[in-house]
CSV table of C-alpha atoms and ligand atoms in Angstrom, one decimal:
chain,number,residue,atom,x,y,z
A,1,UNK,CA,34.9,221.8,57.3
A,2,UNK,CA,36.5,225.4,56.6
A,3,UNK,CA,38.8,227.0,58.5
A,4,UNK,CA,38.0,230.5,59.0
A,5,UNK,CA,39.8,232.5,61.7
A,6,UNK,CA,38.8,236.1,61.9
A,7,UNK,CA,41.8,238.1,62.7
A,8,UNK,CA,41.8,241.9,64.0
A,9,UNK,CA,45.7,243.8,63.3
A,10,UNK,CA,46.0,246.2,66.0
A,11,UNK,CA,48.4,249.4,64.2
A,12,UNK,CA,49.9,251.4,67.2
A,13,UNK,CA,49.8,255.2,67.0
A,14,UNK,CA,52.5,256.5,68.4
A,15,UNK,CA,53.5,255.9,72.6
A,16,UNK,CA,55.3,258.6,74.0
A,17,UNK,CA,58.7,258.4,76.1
A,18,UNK,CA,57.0,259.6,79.3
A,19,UNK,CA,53.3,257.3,78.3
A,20,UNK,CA,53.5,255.0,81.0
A,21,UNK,CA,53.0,251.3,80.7
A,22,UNK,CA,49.6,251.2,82.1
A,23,UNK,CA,48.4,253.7,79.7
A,24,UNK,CA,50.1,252.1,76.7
A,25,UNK,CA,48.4,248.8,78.2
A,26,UNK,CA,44.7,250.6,78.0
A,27,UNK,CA,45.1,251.2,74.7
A,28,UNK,CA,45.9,247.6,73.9
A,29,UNK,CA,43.1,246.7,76.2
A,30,UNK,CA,40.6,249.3,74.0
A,31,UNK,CA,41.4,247.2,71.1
A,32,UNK,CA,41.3,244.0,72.5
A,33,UNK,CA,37.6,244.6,73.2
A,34,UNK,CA,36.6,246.2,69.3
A,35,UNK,CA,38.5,243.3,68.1
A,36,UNK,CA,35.8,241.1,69.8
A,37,UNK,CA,33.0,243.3,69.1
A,38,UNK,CA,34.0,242.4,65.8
A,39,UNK,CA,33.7,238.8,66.4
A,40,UNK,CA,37.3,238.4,66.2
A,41,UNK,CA,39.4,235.2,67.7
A,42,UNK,CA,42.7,236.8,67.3
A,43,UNK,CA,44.4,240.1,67.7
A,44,UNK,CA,47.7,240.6,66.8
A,45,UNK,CA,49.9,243.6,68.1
A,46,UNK,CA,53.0,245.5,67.3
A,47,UNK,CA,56.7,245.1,68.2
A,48,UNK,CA,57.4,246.8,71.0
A,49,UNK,CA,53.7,247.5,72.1
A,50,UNK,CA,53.9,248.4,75.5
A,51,UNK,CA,56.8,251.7,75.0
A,52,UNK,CA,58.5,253.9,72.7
A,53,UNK,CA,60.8,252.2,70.3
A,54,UNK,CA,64.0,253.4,72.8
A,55,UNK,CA,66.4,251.4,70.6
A,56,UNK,CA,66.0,255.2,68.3
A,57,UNK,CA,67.9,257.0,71.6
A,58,UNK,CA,71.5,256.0,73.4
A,59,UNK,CA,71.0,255.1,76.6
A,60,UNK,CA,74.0,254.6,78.9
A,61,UNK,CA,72.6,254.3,82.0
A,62,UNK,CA,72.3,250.3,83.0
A,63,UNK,CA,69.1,250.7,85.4
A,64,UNK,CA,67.5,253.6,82.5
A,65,UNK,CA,67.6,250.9,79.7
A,66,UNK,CA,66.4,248.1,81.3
A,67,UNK,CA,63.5,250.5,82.6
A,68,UNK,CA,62.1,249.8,79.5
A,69,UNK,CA,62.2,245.8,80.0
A,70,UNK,CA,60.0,243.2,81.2
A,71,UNK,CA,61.1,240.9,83.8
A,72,UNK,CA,58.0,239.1,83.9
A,73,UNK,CA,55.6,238.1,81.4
A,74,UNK,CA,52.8,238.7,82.1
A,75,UNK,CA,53.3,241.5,84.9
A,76,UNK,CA,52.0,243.9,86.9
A,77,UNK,CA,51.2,246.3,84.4
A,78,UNK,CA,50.4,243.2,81.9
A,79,UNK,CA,48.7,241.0,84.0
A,80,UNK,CA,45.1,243.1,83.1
A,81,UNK,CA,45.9,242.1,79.5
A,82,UNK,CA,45.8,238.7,80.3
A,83,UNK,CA,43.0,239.0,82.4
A,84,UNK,CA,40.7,240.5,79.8
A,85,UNK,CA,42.0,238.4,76.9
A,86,UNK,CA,40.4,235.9,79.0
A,87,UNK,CA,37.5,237.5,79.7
A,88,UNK,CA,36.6,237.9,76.6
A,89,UNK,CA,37.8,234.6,74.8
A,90,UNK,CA,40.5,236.1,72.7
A,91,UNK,CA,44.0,235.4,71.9
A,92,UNK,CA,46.9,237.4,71.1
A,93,UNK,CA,50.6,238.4,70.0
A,94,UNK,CA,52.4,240.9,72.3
A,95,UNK,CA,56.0,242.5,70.9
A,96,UNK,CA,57.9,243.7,74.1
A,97,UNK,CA,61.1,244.0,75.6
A,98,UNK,CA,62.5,241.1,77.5
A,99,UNK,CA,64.9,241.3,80.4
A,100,UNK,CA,65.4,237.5,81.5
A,101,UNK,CA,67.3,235.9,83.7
A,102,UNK,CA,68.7,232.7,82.8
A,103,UNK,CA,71.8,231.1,84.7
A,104,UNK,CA,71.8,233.8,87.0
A,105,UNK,CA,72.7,235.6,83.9
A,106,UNK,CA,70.5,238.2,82.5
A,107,UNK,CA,69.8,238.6,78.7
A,108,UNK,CA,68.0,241.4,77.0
A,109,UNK,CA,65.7,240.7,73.8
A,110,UNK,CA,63.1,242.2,71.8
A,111,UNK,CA,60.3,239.5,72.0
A,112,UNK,CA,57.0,237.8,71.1
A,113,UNK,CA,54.5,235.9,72.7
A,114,UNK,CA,51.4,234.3,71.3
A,115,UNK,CA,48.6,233.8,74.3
A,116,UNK,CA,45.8,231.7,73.2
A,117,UNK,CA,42.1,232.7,74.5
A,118,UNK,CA,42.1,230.8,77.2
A,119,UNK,CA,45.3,232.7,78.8
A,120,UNK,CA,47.7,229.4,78.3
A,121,UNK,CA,51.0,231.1,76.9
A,122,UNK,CA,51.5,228.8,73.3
A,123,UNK,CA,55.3,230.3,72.7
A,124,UNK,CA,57.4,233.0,72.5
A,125,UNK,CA,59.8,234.2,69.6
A,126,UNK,CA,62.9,236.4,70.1
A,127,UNK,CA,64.1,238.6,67.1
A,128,UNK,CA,67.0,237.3,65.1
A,129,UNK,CA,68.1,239.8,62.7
A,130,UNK,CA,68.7,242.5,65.1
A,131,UNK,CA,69.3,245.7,62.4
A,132,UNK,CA,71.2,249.1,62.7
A,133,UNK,CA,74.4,249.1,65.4
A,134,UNK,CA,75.9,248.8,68.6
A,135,UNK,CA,77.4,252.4,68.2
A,136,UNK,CA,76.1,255.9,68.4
A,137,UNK,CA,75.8,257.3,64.7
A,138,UNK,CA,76.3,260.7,65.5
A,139,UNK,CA,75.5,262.2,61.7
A,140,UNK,CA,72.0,260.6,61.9
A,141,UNK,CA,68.7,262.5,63.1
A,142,UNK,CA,67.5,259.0,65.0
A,143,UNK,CA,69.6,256.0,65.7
A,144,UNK,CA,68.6,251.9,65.8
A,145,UNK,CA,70.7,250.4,69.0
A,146,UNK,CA,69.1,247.1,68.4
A,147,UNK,CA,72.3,245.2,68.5
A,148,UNK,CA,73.6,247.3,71.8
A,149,UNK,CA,70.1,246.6,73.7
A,150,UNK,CA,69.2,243.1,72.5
A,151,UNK,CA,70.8,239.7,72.2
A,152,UNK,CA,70.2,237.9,69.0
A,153,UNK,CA,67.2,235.5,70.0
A,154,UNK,CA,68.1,232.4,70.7
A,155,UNK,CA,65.0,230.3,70.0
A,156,UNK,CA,64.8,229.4,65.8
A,157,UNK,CA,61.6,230.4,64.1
A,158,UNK,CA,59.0,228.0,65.4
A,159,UNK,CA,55.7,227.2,64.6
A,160,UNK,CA,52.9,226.1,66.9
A,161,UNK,CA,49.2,224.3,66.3
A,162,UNK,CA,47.3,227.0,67.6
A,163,UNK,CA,43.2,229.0,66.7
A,164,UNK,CA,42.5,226.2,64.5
A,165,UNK,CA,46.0,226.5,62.3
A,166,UNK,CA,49.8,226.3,62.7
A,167,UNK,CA,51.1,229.2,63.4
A,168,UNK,CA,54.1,231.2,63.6
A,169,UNK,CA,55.9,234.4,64.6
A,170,UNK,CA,58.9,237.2,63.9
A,171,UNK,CA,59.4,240.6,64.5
A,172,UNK,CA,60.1,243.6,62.3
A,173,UNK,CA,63.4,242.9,60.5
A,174,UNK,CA,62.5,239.6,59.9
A,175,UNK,CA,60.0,239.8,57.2
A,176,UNK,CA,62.9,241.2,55.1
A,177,UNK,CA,64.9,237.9,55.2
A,178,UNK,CA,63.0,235.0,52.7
A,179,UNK,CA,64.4,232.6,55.4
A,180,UNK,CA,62.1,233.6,58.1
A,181,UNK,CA,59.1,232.9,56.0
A,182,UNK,CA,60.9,229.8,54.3
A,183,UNK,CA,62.1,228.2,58.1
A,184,UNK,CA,58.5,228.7,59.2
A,185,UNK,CA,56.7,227.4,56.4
A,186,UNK,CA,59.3,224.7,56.3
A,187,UNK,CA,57.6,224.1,59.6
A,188,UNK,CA,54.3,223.8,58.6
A,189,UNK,CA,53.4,227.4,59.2
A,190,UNK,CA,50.4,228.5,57.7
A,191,UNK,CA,50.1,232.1,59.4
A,192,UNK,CA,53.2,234.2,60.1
A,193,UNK,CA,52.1,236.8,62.6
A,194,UNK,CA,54.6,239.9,62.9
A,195,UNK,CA,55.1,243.3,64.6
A,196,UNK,CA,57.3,246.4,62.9
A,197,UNK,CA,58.8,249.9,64.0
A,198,UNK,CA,59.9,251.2,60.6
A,199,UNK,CA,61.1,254.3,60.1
A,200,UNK,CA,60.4,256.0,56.7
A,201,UNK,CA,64.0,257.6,56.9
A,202,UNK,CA,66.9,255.0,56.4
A,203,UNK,CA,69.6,257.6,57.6
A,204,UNK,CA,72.3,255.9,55.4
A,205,UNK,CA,70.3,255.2,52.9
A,206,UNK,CA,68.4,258.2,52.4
A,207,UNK,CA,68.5,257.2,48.4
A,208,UNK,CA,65.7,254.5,49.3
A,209,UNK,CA,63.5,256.6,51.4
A,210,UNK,CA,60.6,257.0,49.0
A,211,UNK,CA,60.6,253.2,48.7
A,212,UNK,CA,60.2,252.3,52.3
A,213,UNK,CA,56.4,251.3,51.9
A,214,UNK,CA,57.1,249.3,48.5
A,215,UNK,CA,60.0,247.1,50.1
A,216,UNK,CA,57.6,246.8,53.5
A,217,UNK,CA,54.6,245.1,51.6
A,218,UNK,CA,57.1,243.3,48.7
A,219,UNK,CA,58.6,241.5,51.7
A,220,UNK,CA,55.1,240.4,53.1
A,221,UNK,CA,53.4,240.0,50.4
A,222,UNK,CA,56.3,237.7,48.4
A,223,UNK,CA,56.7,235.9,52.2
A,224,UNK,CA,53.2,235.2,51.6
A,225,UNK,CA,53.2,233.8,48.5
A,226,UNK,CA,55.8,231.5,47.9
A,227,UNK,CA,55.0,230.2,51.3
A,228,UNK,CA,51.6,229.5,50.9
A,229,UNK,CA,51.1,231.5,54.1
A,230,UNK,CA,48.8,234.2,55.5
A,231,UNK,CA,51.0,237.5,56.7
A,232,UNK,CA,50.0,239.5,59.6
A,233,UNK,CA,51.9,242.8,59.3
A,234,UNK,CA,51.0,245.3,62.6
A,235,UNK,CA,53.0,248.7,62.6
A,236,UNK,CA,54.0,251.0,65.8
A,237,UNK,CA,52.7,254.0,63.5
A,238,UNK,CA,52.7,257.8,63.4
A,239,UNK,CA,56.0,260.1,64.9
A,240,UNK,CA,57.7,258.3,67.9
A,241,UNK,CA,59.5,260.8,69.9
A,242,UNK,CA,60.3,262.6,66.8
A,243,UNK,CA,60.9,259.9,64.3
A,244,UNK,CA,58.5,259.3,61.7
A,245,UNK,CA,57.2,255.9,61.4
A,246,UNK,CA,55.2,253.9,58.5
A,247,UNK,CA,51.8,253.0,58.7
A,248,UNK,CA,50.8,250.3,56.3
A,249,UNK,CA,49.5,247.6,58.7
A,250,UNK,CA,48.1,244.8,56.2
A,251,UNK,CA,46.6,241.5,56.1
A,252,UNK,CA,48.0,239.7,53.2
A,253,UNK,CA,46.8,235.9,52.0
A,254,UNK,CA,48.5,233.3,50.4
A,255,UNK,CA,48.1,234.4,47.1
A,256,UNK,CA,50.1,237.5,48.3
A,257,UNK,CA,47.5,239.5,48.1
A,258,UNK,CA,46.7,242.5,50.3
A,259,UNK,CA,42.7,241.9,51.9
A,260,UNK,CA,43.5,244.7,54.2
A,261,UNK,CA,45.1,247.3,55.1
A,262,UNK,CA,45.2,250.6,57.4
A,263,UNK,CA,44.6,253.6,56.5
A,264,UNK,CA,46.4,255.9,59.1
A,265,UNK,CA,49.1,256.8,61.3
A,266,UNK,CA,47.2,256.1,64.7
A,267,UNK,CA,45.4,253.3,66.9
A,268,UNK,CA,43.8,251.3,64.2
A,269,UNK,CA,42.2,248.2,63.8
A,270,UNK,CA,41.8,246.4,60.9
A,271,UNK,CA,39.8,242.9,60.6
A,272,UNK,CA,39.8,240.1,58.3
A,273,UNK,CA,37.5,236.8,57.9
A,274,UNK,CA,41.1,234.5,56.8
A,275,UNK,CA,40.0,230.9,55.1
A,276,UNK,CA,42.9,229.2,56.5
A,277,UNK,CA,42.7,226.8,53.5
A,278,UNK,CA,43.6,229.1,51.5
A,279,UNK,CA,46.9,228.0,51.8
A,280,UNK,CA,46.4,224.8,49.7
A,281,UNK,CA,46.7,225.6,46.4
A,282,UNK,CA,50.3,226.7,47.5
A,283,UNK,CA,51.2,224.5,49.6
A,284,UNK,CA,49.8,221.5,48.2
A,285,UNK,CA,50.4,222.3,44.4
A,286,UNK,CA,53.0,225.3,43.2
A,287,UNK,CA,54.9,225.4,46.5
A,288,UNK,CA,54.7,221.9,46.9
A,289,UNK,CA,57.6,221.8,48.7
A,290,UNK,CA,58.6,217.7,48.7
A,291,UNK,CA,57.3,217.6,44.6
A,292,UNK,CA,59.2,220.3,43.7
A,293,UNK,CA,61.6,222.1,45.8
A,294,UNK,CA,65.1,221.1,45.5
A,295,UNK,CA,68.3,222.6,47.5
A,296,UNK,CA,71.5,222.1,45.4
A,297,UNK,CA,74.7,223.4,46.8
A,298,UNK,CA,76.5,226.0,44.6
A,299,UNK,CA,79.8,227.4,44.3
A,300,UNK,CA,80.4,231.0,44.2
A,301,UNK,CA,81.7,231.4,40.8
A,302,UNK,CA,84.6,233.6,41.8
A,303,UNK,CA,85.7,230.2,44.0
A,304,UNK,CA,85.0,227.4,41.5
A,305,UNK,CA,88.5,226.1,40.7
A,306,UNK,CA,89.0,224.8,37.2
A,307,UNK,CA,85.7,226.1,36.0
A,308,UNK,CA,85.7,227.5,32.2
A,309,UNK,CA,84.0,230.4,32.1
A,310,UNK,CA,81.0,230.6,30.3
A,311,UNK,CA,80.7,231.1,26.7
A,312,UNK,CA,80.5,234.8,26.0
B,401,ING,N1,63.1,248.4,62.0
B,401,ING,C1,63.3,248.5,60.6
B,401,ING,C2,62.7,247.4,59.8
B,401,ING,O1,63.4,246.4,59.5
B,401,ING,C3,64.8,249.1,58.8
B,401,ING,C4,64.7,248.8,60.3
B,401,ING,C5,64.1,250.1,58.3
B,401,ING,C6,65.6,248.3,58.0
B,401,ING,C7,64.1,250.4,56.9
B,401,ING,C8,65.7,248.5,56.6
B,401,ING,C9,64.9,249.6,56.0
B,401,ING,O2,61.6,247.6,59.4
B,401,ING,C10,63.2,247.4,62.9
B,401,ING,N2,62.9,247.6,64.2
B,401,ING,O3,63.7,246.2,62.5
């Protein structure tokens, strides 16, 4: 019996500082229901979904940042994204900001939750690789607080049975790191799902600007591959409170091809029909991971004592 699960990638256009979160939420709510129109069982949207990216501005005020938190999941402003998920029979992944409180002690992260169609939330991901600084970067046009505002997550890459599949979840920085895809896959994941605010300026790297797309997709799309996985990729798109974001918001199979892929800067969603057995070939035969991948521990060769260099 196939597997198909049909999949709609919600791209965020840009929110505005001052949008508040009931009118970010409509938006999400606008696309829930096309994604159903269009027969779809999943939606899967951004990092961040429900504000601006603040982590691009200092904030030094305690009760001004975590303003931009949520302390409950879902919430007042939320709660009618639930609601309709349900009413419509569809699931989905949310990237917000988290302010919990755990010990009495509060923690701030930048977060995902996967909600199944029937309401029931399946898990929640916070981001590990937290990029950019804690400190203000006052020669650059935008900044990435990330490490200031969040805690590193503090619950693995997991992977859950969920729509018919295993699947799994990170968040923007991630899908640069092989080992998120690797951990995951490692863990039976068979579709990563993912959320990304990416600036198409690296302030001190301005030398790789005009690759910013390239190394985007080259991360999914290899992910992909030698994973045997299907990569959902959904942007916050467009200019952000004055920082220019990438689009780029793709669907990418196991093969590590792209089946789709948007086409703007704005609200946009893009569908796909995904054969989750697509996966076997990789999985079962050139990623065979217990046939053929081996782990061997090496030396740095500047530490190897007594080694003879090669032969020149
Ligand atoms: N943003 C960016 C990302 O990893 C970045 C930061 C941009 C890193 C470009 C490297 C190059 O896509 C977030 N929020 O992680």
């Amino acid at each position: 019996m196939p597997r198909f699960l049909s999949i709609a990638a919600a791209q965020s256009g840009p929110i505005a500082r001052r949008t508040s979160r009931s009118e970010a939420v409509s938006r999400l709510v606008e696309q829930m229901r096309e994604a159903r129109a269009c027969g779809c069982e999943l939606i899967v949207f951004t990092e961040c979904a429900l504000t601006a990216f603040f982590p691009h501005w200092w904030i030094d005020d305690e009760a001004e940042l975590e303003a931009w938190f949520e302390r409950t999941m879902p919430g007042p402003d939320t709660q009618v994204l639930f609601d309709e998920a349900v009413r419509l029979g569809i699931g989905f992944y949310l990237g917000y900001a988290e302010l919990a409180v755990e010990n009495s002690v509060k923690r701030r992260y930048n977060t995902s939750i996967l909600v199944a169609a029937d309401g029931r939330m399946i898990g929640k991901y916070r981001k590990i690789h937290l990029p950019g600084g804690a400190d203000y970067q006052p020669h650059h046009p935008f900044q990435n607080l990330e490490k200031r505002y969040f805690e590193v997550g503090d619950l693995g890459f997991q992977a859950w049975r969920a729509f018919g599949g295993i699947v799994g979840m990170c968040i923007c920085n991630d899908r640069r790191w092989p080992e998120t895809y690797r951990v995951l896959a490692l863990r039976g994941a068979e579709l990563i799902l993912l959320g990304y605010n990416t600036p198409d300026h690296i302030p001190d790297q301005p030398e790789i600007d005009h690759l910013c797309d390239f190394h985007h997709l080259l991360s999914m799309q290899s992910g992909a591959y030698q994973n045997g996985c299907w990569v959902v990729g959904v942007a916050k798109a467009g200019v952000e409170e004055g920082v220019s974001q990438i689009g780029q918001t793709a669907i990418i199979a196991p093969s590590g091809e792209i089946v789709a892929r948007s086409s703007t800067l704005k609200d946009e969603l893009i569908v796909y029909r995904c054969d989750l057995d697509l996966v076997k070939p990789y999985k079962e035969r050139l990623f065979n991971f217990e046939k053929h991948r081996r782990i061997e521990h090496y030396q740095p060769i500047a530490t190897q004592t007594g080694a003879t260099p090669p032969e020149e």
